[in-house]
Every structure is written in C-alpha cells, then in structure tokens.
Coordinates of C-alpha atoms and ligand atoms in Angstrom, one line a residue:
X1 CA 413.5 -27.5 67.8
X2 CA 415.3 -24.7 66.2
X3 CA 419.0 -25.2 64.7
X4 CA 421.6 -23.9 66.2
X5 CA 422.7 -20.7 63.8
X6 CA 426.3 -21.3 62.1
X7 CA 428.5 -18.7 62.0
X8 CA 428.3 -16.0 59.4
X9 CA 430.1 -13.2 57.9
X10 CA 426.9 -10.7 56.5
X11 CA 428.6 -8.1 54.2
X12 CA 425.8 -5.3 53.2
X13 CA 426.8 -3.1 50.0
X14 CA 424.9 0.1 50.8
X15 CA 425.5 -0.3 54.2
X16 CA 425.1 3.0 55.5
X17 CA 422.0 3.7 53.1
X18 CA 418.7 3.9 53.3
X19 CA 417.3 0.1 53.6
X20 CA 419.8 -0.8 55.3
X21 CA 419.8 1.7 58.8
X22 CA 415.6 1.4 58.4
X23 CA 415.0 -2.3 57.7
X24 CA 418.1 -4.2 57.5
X25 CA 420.1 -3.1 60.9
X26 CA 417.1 -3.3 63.5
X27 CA 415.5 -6.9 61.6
X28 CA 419.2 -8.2 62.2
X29 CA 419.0 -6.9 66.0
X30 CA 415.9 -8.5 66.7
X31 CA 417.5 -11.8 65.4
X32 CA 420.3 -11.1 68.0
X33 CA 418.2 -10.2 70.7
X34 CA 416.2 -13.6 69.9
X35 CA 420.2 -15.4 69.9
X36 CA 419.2 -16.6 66.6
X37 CA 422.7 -15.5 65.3
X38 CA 426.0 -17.3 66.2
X39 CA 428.3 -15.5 68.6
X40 CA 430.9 -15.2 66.1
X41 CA 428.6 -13.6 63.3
X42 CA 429.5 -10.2 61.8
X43 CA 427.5 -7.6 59.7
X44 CA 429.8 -5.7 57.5
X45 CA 428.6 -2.4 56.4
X46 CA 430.3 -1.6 52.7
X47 CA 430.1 2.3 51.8
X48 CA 432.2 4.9 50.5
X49 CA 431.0 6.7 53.6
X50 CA 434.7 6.9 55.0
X51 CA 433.6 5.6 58.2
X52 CA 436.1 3.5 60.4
X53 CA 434.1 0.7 63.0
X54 CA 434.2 3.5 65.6
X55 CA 432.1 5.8 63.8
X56 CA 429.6 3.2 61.9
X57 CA 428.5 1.6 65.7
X58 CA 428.5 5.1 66.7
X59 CA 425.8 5.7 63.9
X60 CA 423.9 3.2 64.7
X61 CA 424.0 3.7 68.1
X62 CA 422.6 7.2 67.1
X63 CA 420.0 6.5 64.2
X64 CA 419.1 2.6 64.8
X65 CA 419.0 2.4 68.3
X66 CA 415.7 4.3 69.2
X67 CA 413.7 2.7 66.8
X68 CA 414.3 -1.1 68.3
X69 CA 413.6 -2.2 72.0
X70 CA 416.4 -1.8 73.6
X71 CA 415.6 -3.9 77.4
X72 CA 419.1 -4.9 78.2
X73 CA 422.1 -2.6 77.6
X74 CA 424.3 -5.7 76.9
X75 CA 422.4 -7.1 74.3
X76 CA 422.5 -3.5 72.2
X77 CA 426.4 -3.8 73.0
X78 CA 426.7 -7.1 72.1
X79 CA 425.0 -6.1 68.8
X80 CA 427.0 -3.2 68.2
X81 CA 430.3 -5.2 68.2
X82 CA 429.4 -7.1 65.9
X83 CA 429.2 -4.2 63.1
X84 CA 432.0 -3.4 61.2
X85 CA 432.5 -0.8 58.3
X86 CA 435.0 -0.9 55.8
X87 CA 435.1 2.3 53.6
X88 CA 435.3 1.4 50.0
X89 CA 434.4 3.2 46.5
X90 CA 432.8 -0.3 44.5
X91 CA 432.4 1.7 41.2
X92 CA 435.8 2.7 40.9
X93 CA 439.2 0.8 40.8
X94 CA 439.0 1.2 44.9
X95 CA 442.0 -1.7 45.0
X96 CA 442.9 -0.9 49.0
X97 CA 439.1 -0.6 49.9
X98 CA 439.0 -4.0 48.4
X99 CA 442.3 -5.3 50.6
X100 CA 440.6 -4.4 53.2
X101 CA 438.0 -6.2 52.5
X102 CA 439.8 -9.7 51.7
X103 CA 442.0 -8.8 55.2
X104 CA 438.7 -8.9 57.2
X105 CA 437.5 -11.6 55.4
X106 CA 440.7 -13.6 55.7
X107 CA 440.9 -16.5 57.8
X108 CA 437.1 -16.9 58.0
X109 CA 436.6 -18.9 55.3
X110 CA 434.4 -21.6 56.6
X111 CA 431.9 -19.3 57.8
X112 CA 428.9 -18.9 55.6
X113 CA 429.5 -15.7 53.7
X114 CA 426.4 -13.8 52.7
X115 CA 427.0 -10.9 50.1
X116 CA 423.8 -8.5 50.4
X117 CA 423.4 -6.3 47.4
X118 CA 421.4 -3.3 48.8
X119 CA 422.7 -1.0 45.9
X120 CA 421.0 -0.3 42.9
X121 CA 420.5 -3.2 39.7
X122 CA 422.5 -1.8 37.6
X123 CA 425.6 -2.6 40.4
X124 CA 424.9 -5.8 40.6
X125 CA 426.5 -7.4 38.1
X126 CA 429.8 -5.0 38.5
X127 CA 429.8 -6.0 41.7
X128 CA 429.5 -9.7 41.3
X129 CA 432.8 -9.4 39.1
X130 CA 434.6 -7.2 42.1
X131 CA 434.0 -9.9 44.6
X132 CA 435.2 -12.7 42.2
X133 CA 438.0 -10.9 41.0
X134 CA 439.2 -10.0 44.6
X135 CA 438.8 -14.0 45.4
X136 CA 436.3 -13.4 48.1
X137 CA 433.6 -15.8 46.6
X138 CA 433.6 -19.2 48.2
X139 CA 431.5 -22.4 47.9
X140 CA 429.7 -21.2 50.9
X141 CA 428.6 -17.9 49.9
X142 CA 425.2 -16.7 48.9
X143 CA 424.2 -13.2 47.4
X144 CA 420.9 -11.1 48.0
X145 CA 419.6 -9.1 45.3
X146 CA 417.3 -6.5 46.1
X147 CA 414.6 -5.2 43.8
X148 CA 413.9 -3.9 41.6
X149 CA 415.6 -6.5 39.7
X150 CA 416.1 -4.5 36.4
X151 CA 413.7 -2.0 34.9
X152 CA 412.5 -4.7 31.5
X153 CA 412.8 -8.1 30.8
X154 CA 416.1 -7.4 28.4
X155 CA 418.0 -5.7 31.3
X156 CA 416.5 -8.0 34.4
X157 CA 418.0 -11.3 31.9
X158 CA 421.0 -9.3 31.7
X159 CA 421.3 -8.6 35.4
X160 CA 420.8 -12.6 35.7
X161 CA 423.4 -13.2 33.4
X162 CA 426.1 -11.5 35.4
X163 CA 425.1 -11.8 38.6
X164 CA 424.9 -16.5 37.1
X165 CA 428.3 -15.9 35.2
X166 CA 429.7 -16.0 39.3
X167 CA 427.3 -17.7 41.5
X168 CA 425.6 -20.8 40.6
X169 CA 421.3 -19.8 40.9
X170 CA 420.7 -21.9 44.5
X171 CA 423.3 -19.4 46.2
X172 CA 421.4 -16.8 44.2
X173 CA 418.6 -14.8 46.4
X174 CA 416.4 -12.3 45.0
X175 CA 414.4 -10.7 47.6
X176 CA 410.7 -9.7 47.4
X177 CA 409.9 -8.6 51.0
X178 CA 406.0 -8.8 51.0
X179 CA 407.5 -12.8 50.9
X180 CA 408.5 -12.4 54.4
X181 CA 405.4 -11.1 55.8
X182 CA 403.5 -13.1 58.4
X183 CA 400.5 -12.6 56.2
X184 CA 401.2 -14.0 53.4
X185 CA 402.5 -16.8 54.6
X186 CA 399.5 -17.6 56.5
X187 CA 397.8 -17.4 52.7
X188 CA 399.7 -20.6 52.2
X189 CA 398.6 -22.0 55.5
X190 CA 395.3 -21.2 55.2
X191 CA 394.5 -22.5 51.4
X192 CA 397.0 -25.6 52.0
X193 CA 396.1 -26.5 55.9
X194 CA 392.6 -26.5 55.5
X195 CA 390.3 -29.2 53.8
X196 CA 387.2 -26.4 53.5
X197 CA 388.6 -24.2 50.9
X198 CA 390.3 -25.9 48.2
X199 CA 386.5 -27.2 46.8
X200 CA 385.6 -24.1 46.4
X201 CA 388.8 -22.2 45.3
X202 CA 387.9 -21.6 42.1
X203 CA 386.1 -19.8 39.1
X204 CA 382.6 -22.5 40.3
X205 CA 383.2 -20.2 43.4
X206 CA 384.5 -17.3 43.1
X207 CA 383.3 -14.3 41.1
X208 CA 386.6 -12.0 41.6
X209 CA 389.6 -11.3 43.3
X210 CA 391.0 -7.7 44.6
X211 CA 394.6 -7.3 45.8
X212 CA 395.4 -3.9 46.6
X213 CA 398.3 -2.4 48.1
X214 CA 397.4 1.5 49.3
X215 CA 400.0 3.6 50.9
X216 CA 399.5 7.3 52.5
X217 CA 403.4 7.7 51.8
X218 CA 403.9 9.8 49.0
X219 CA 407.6 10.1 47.6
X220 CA 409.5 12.7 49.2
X221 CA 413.3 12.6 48.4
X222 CA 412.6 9.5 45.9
X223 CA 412.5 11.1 42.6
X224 CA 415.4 9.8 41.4
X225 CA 414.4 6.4 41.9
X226 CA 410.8 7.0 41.8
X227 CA 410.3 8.7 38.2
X228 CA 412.0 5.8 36.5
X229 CA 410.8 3.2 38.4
X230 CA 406.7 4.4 38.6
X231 CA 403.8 2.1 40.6
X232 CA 404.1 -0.6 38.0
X233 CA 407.7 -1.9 38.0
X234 CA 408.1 -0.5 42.3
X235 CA 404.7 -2.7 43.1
X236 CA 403.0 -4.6 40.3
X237 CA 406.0 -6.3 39.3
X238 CA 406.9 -8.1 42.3
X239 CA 404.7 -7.4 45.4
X240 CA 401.2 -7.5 43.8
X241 CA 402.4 -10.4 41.4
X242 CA 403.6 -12.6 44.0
X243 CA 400.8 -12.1 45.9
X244 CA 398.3 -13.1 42.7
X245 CA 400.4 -16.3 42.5
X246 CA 399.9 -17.0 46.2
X247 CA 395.9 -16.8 45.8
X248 CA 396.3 -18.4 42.0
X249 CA 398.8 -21.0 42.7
X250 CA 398.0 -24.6 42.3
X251 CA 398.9 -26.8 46.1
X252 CA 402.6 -28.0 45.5
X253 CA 403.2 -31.4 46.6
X254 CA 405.8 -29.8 49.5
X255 CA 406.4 -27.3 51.4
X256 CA 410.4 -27.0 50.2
X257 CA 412.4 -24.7 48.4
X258 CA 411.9 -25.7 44.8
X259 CA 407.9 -26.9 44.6
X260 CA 406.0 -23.8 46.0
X261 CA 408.3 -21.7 43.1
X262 CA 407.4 -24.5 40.6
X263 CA 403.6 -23.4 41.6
X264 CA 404.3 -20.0 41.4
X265 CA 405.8 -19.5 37.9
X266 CA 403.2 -21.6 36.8
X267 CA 400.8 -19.3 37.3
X268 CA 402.9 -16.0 36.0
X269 CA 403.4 -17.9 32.7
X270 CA 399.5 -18.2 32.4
X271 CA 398.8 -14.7 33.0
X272 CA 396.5 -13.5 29.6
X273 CA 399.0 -11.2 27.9
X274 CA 397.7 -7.5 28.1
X275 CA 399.3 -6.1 25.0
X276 CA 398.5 -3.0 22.3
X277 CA 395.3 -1.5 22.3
X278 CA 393.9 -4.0 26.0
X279 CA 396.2 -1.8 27.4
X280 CA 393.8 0.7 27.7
X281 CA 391.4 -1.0 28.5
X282 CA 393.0 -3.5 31.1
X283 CA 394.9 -1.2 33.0
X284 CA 394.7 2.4 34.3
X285 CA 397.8 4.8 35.8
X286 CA 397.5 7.7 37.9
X287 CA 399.8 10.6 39.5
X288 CA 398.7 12.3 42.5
X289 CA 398.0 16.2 43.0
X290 CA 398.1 18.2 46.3
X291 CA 395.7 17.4 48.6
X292 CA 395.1 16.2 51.8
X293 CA 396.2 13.0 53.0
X294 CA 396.1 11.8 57.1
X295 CA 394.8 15.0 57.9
X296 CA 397.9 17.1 56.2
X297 CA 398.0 19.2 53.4
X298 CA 400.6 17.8 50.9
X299 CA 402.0 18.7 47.5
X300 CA 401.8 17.1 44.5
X301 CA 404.0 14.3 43.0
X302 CA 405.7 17.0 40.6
X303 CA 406.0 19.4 43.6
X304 CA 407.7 17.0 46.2
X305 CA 410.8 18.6 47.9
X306 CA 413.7 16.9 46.3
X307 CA 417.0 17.7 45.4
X308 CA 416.3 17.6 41.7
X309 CA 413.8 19.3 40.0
X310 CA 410.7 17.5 37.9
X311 CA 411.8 16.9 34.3
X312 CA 409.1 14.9 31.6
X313 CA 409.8 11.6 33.1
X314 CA 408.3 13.2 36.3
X315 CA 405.4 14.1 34.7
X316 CA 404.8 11.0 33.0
X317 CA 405.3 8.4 35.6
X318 CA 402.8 6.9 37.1
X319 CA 402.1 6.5 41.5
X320 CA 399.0 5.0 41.4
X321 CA 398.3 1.8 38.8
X322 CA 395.6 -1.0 38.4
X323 CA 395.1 -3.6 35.9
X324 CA 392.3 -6.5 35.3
X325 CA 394.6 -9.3 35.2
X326 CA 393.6 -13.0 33.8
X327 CA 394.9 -16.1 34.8
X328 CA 394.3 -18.7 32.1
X329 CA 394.0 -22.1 33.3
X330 CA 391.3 -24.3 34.3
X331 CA 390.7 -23.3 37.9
X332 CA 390.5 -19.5 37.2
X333 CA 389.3 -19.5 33.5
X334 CA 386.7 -16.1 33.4
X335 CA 387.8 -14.9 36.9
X336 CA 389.6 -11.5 37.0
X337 CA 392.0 -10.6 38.9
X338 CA 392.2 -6.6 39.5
X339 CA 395.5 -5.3 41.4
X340 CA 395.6 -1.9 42.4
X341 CA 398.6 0.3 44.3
X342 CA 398.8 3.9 45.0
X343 CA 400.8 6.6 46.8
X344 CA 399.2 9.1 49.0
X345 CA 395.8 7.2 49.5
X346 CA 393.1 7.7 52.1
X347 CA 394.1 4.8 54.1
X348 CA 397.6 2.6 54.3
X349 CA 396.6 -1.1 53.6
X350 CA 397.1 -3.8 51.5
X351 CA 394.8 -6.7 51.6
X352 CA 393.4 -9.4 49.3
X353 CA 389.5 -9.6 48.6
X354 CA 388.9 -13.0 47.5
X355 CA 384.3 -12.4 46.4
X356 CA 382.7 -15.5 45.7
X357 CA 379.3 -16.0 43.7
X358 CA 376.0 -14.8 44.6
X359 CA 373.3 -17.5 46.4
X360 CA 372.0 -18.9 42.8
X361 CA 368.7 -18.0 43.8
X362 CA 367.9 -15.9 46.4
X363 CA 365.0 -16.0 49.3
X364 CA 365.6 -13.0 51.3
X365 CA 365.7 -9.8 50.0
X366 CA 369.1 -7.7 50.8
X367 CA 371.8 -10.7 50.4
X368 CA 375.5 -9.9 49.6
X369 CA 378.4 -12.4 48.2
X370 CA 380.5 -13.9 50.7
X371 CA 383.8 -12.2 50.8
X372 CA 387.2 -13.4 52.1
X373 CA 389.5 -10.8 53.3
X374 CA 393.0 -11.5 54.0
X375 CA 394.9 -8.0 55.6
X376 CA 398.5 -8.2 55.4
X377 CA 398.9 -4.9 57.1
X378 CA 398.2 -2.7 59.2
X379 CA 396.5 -5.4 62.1
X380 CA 397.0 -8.8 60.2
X381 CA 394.3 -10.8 60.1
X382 CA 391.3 -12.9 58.1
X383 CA 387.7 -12.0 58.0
X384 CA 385.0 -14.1 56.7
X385 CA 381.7 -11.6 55.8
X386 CA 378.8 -13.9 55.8
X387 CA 374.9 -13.0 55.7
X388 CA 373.6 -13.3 59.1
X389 CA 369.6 -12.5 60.3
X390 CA 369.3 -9.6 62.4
X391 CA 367.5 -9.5 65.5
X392 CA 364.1 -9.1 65.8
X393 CA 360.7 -10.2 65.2
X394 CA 358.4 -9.4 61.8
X395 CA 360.5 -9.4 58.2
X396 CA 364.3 -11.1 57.9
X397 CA 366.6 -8.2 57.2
X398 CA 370.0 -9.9 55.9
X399 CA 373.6 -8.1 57.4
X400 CA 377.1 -9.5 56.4
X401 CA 378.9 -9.5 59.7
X402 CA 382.3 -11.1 59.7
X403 CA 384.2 -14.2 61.2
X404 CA 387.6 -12.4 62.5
X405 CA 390.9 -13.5 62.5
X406 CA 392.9 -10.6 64.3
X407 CA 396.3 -12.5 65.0
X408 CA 397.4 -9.5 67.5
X409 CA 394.6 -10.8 69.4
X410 CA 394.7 -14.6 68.8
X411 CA 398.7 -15.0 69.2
X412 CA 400.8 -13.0 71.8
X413 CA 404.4 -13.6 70.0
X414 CA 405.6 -10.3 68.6
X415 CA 404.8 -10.7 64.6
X416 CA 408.5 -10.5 62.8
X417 CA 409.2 -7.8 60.5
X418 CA 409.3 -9.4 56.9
X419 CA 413.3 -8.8 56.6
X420 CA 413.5 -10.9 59.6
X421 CA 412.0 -13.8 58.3
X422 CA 413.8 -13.1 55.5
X423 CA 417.5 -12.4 56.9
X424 CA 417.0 -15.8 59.0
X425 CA 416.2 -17.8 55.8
X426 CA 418.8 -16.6 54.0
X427 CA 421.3 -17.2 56.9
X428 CA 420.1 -20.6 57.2
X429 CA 420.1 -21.2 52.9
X430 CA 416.6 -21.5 52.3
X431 CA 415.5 -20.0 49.7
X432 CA 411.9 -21.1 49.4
X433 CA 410.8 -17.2 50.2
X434 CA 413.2 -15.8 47.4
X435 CA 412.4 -15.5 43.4
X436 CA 413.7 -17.4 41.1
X437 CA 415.4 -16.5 38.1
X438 CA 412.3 -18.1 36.0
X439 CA 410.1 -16.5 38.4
X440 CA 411.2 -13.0 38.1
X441 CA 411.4 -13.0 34.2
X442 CA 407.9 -14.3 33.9
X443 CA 406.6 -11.4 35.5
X444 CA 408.8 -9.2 33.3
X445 CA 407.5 -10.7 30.4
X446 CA 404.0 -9.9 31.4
X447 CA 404.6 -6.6 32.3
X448 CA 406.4 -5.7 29.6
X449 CA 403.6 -4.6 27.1
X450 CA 402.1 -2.7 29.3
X451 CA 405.1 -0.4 30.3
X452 CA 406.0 -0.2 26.0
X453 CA 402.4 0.7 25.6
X454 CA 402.3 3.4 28.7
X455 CA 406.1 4.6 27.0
X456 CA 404.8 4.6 23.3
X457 CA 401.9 7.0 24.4
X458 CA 404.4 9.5 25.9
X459 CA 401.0 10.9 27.7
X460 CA 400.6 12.1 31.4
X461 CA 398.5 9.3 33.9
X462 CA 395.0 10.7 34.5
X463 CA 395.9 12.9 37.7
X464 CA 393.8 12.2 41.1
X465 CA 394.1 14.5 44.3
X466 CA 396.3 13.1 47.5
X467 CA 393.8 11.6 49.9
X468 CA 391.6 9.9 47.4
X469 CA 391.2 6.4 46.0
X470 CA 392.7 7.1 42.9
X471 CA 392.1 8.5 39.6
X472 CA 388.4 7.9 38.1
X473 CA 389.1 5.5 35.5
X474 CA 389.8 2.6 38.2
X475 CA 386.6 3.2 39.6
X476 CA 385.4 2.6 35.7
X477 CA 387.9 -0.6 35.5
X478 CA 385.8 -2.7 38.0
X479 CA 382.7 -0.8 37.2
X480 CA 382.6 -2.0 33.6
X481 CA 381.5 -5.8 34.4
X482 CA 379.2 -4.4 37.2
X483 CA 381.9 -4.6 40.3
X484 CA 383.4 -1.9 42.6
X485 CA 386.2 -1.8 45.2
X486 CA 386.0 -3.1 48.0
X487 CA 386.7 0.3 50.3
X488 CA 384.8 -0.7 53.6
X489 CA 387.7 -3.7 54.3
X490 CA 390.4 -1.1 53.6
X491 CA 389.6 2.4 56.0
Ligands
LIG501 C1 408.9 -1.1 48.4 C2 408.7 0.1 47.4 O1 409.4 -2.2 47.7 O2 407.7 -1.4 49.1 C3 408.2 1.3 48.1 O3 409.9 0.4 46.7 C4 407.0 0.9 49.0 O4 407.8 2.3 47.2 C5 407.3 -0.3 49.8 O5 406.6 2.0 49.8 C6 406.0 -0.8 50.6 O6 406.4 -1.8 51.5 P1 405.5 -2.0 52.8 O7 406.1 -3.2 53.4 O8 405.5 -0.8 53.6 O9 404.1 -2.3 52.2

C-alpha cells in the first residue's frame, strides 16, 4: 500500500524557465491528478519574472495546460491553486524578494521543505548561502541539484563544497533524469529478479556492449548552454555513465538507498582511464552540418537561429561523441563498452545492446550472436534476437528473430515521465535514484582527460551531415576490433 504523502512546500528556483513549465509543472500535475500529493502541498515558482500568483497560474493555465490531460476541470483548478510565484532577483542583494519568501514560508515549518535548484551550477552554491542566510533552511529540508553538476572535476567538488557547507549530503539530491525512467529501472529488475542472466553476465558471455543515446533534436536557442557544455559533459557524463554502471554494476545486497550507489561508484572508479595520446584513439567527437533530418531540411550546428552569434567555442564543441570505454574488474576484464550520443541523428532512441559470444563452433552456416536489447525510449521494451530455423524443407537457413518485451503492450498503466518518479522520491526522501557526491566525482574524474585532451587540441570535431549516424570515425571506432553498430535495433 502506498503512504499517505506528507505535506510539502516545493520551492523551484527557475520557476518560470525552461525545465520547469516543460518537465517539472506537468510531472507535478500528474502526481496530483494521481492524489499522490497532500492537500496542503504548494509549488513555489522563484523568478525574477515579476509575476504576482495571478499571473504565474495564469501562465500555466496558458502554456502547461494543453500539453497534460486535463479530464476533470477541478482537478486542473485544484492544481492551479496550489502554484504560487514570488518575484525575486537571487543574484543580487533582492532583501524584500527574500522577505517575501521567509513570509510565505512562515508558519509552515513542519512541512517537508524541498528547495529545487533548476538554475544554472554555478548558482548553486550562492544560492545555498541565500537560503541559509535568510533562515529558511530547516532539519526537514532537502535540495535538488540539476545537472550539469559543474563543467570539471575542480569546479563539480567546488559546487559540492558549498552546496555540503549548508546541507548535510542525505538531504542533498543531484538529479540525473534517465534515473527516473521506467526503463532503466526495469535494467535493475531484469539483471537482479531473474536467476538466468547473472551466469552469463559477463566477459565468458558477452563480447560487447553498445549504449547509445541518439536524438533528432538539434540545438536551436541552446547555444549558450550548448557550446560550453558539448555531447560529452550534457550526455556522457551522467546519462550514458549511469547507464554503463546499471549494465556494469555488481548485485548490491538491497534494494535501499545507499547499496545500489555503493554498486554504482564501484564500477565508475574502475573505468580504464583514457588519457593523452588513447584519446584519439578511444574516443571520437563530431558537429553536425545542414542536412536533412525527419524529413526537414535543417541548418548546421554553427548556423542555428540563436540570439548570439557562433564564436570559436561554437566551432569547437562537439554534438555528437563516442568512446570505447573499459571497465576493469574481473567480470568485464577485455569487454568494451562503446557509448555513443548525437544531435540531429536519423532516428531518436536510446537503447543498450548487450552482444554476447558467437556459438564456439558452429554447424549451420549463417549464425549470428545473440543480442540483448534493452529500449529506453521511444516504445520501451526488451528484445531477445535468437537464431531460429526458417520454414521449409531442403537446407537450414538460420534468422535471428526476437523474443519481445513491448511494455505498452504487456502493461496498460500509463508509463510515468522520469521527473515523476523522480519528484515523488524526492518528496518522499528517497534518494536511491539520485547521485551521490562520490558518484558524481568519479565520473568527473574519468572524463576529465578526455575533455583536457579535446581542449589542448584546440581543433574542430570531424563534421557529419544532419540525418546521419555520425561522423566516419565512429564507424572506424567499433570497426577496428571487427564490430559495427548496431543500427537495425535503433530505426
Ligand atoms: C538533457 C540534455 O539532460 O537530456 C539534453 O541536456 C538532451 O541536451 C536531454 O536533449 C535528453 O533527454 P531525453 O529524456 O529526451 O532522452
């Protein structure tokens, strides 16, 4: 049975932004609409917008409202009064913004009290010190961070430092949201609820694993952000990492919120270093030209409509990346790992290709590796290729047909957006599904020579047209020990 929700105060910096009226705002309404919040729970945008409650229900009302299922008018009211704004500049001395802030506050002090830091990193730690210094901090309150947590290892421990100097690290939440996807946490399920795989879960077994994370999206309106962030630190750093560990992790003795972490840094601290000259060899970036992606004509990454025009961190930054990744222990010892992200692919999907050995000797002409393919998105679901006879009479002609697991078609719940799972945790203090500190600097630490390496070279990715699989030397990445991607369990 599920707990009854306790009463919160949610207070979102950047509450007007981006994240928060795409993601944030209709994950929390489904929650509601589920009454998986307490009546008394409030969502407290934070902007500099200059917005009174009137005008920030009115917003949502306007921008939020047709992209949720809205059945019953009194559940979207019900929602809507539980918004508030409260207009506030956090970068500057704003003392009355933050009055305002304490007045609202006031007098709800038992209530859990969630800070939510949808802002950028560097705010973080400013921010931290605002909430302390205006008293609002209590025992019961809990911050989110969202990535990118930092842009290096120096500035991510820094980040950690500030943001540790005011809350103690199990009120701390660092949000990855590929976490929160159904997915990936059936990968858990399905490697640590079923007696069949584990025997075989290893470098005996298997011959390599793909995790790729393709996206038609290119970056419109993102440089900004985009052109000192790049494929590596917006993707490989978290998403693709965390999803490695998943696949690499070793079982944890239970399922609670310090054990599957334990598992998880474990394996980030046994990545192979990739560092001076293996970085050419280990990893490859890419920046996409016009082309034609979905059917569209689009521009190139340097000619995206922004506000700002491209400058030589635009033209060095990298929107597609893979490396051949190592993890080395005894269960994967001589078993690559290749990740692989891009914008403006041919297809959107990101999926996990787990290819296990050949037959050792083979009887039938035409036989393939078994494959394991887990698809986070679009249509979640778990396929199984296998070698099967086809019909008919005279000569056996292998095929690899698959076992399916299509969960749209085996379970009729709606599957939860990832920030709902997410949101609920958090609301209900676990925070299993959230990065630790270790966690978090592991993966800096292995990403860290790459980035210096990519930096020190000061040259252009190798350039690949929108609408294809990325630039040529990926294709020679895999190709080099005789393997290619797997395309046919992406389109
Ligand atoms: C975000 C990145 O973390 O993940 C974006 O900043 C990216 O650049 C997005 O598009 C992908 O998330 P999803 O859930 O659509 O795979």
């Amino acid at each position: 049975m599920s707990e009854t929700p306790r009463p919160a105060d949610l207070i979102v910096f950047g509450g007007t932004g981006d994240l928060s009226m795409r993601k944030l705002l209709p994950a929390l309404y489904h929650c509601d609409r589920d009454d998986r919040l307490a009546p008394e729970t409030r969502i407290i945008a934070m902007s500099r917008g200059g917005l009174d409650d009137a005008d920030f229900r009115g917003k949502v009302d306007a921008e939020v409202r047709g992209s949720v299922p809205v059945d019953d008018h009194g559940t979207w009211q019900r929602f809507l009064g539980r918004l508030h704004h409260v207009s506030i500049d956090v970068g500057g001395q704003d003392t009355e913004g933050w009055s305002r802030t304490a007045h609202l506050l006031a007098g709800h002090e038992e209530r859990d009290r969630i800070f939510y830091l949808a802002s950028p990193p560097m705010t973080f730690g400013p921010f931290c010190r605002e909430l302390h210094r205006a008293g609002l901090v209590t025992p019961v309150s809990r911050v989110v961070l969202e990535k990118p947590l930092g842009r290096d290892l120096a500035s991510a421990q820094r980040i950690n430092d500030e943001v540790g100097a005011i809350f103690d690290e199990r009120q701390i939440y660092r949000i990855d949201h590929y976490l929160g996807k159904e997915t990936v946490q059936n990968l858990l399920v399905l490697r640590f609820a079923n007696a069949f795989l584990e025997p075989i879960w290893n470098s005996l077994w298997i011959d390599h694993v793909q995790i790729t994370a393709a996206e038609t999206v290119g970056t419109p309106g993102r440089r900004g952000y985009y052109d000192h962030a790049g494929a590596l630190r917006d993707m490989v750093q978290n998403h693709l990492l965390q999803l490695l560990c998943l696949v690499a992790m070793e079982p944890p003795s239970r399922n609670d919120r310090e054990s599957i972490r334990d598992e998880k840094v474990k394996v980030l601290q046994s990545l192979r270093p990739i560092v001076g000259g293996e970085v050419d060899r280990f990893t490859v970036r890419g920046q996409y030209t016009a082309g034609e992606c979905d059917g569209v004509r689009v521009p190139g990454y340097l000619d995206e409509p922004d506000s700002t025009a491209p400058t030589e961190a635009s033209r060095r930054v990298e929107t597609f990346a893979a490396i051949r990744a190592e993890v080395k222990n005894w269960r994967w010892a001589g078993v690559p790992f290749y990740l692989r992200t891009g914008k403006r692919m041919p297809y959107r999907s990101t999926e996990i290709v787990v290819q296990f050995k050949d037959v050792p000797h083979s009887i039938f002409p035409g036989s393939a590796p078994n494959r394991l393919v887990l698809r986070l998105q679009p249509s979640e679901g778990i396929r199984l290729h296998l070698m099967a006879k086809e019909p008919g009479a005279g000569e056996v002609a292998l095929k690899p047909v698959p076992l399916s697991l299509s969960f749209a078609e085996t379970f009729t719940s709606r599957v939860p957006e990832a920030y709902e799972r997410l949101l609920m945790d958090v609301l209900a203090g676990n925070p299993t599904l959230f990065m630790r500190r270790d966690e978090v600097e592991a993966a800096w630490r292995w990403i860290d020579p790459i980035l210096h390496e990519w930096e020190a070279q000061g040259t252009a990715p190798e350039p690949y047209p929108a609408g294809s699989p990325g630039p040529a030397g990926a294709h020679e990445l895999v190709l080099r020990s005789g393997r290619y991607w797997y395309e046919d369990d992406l389109a």
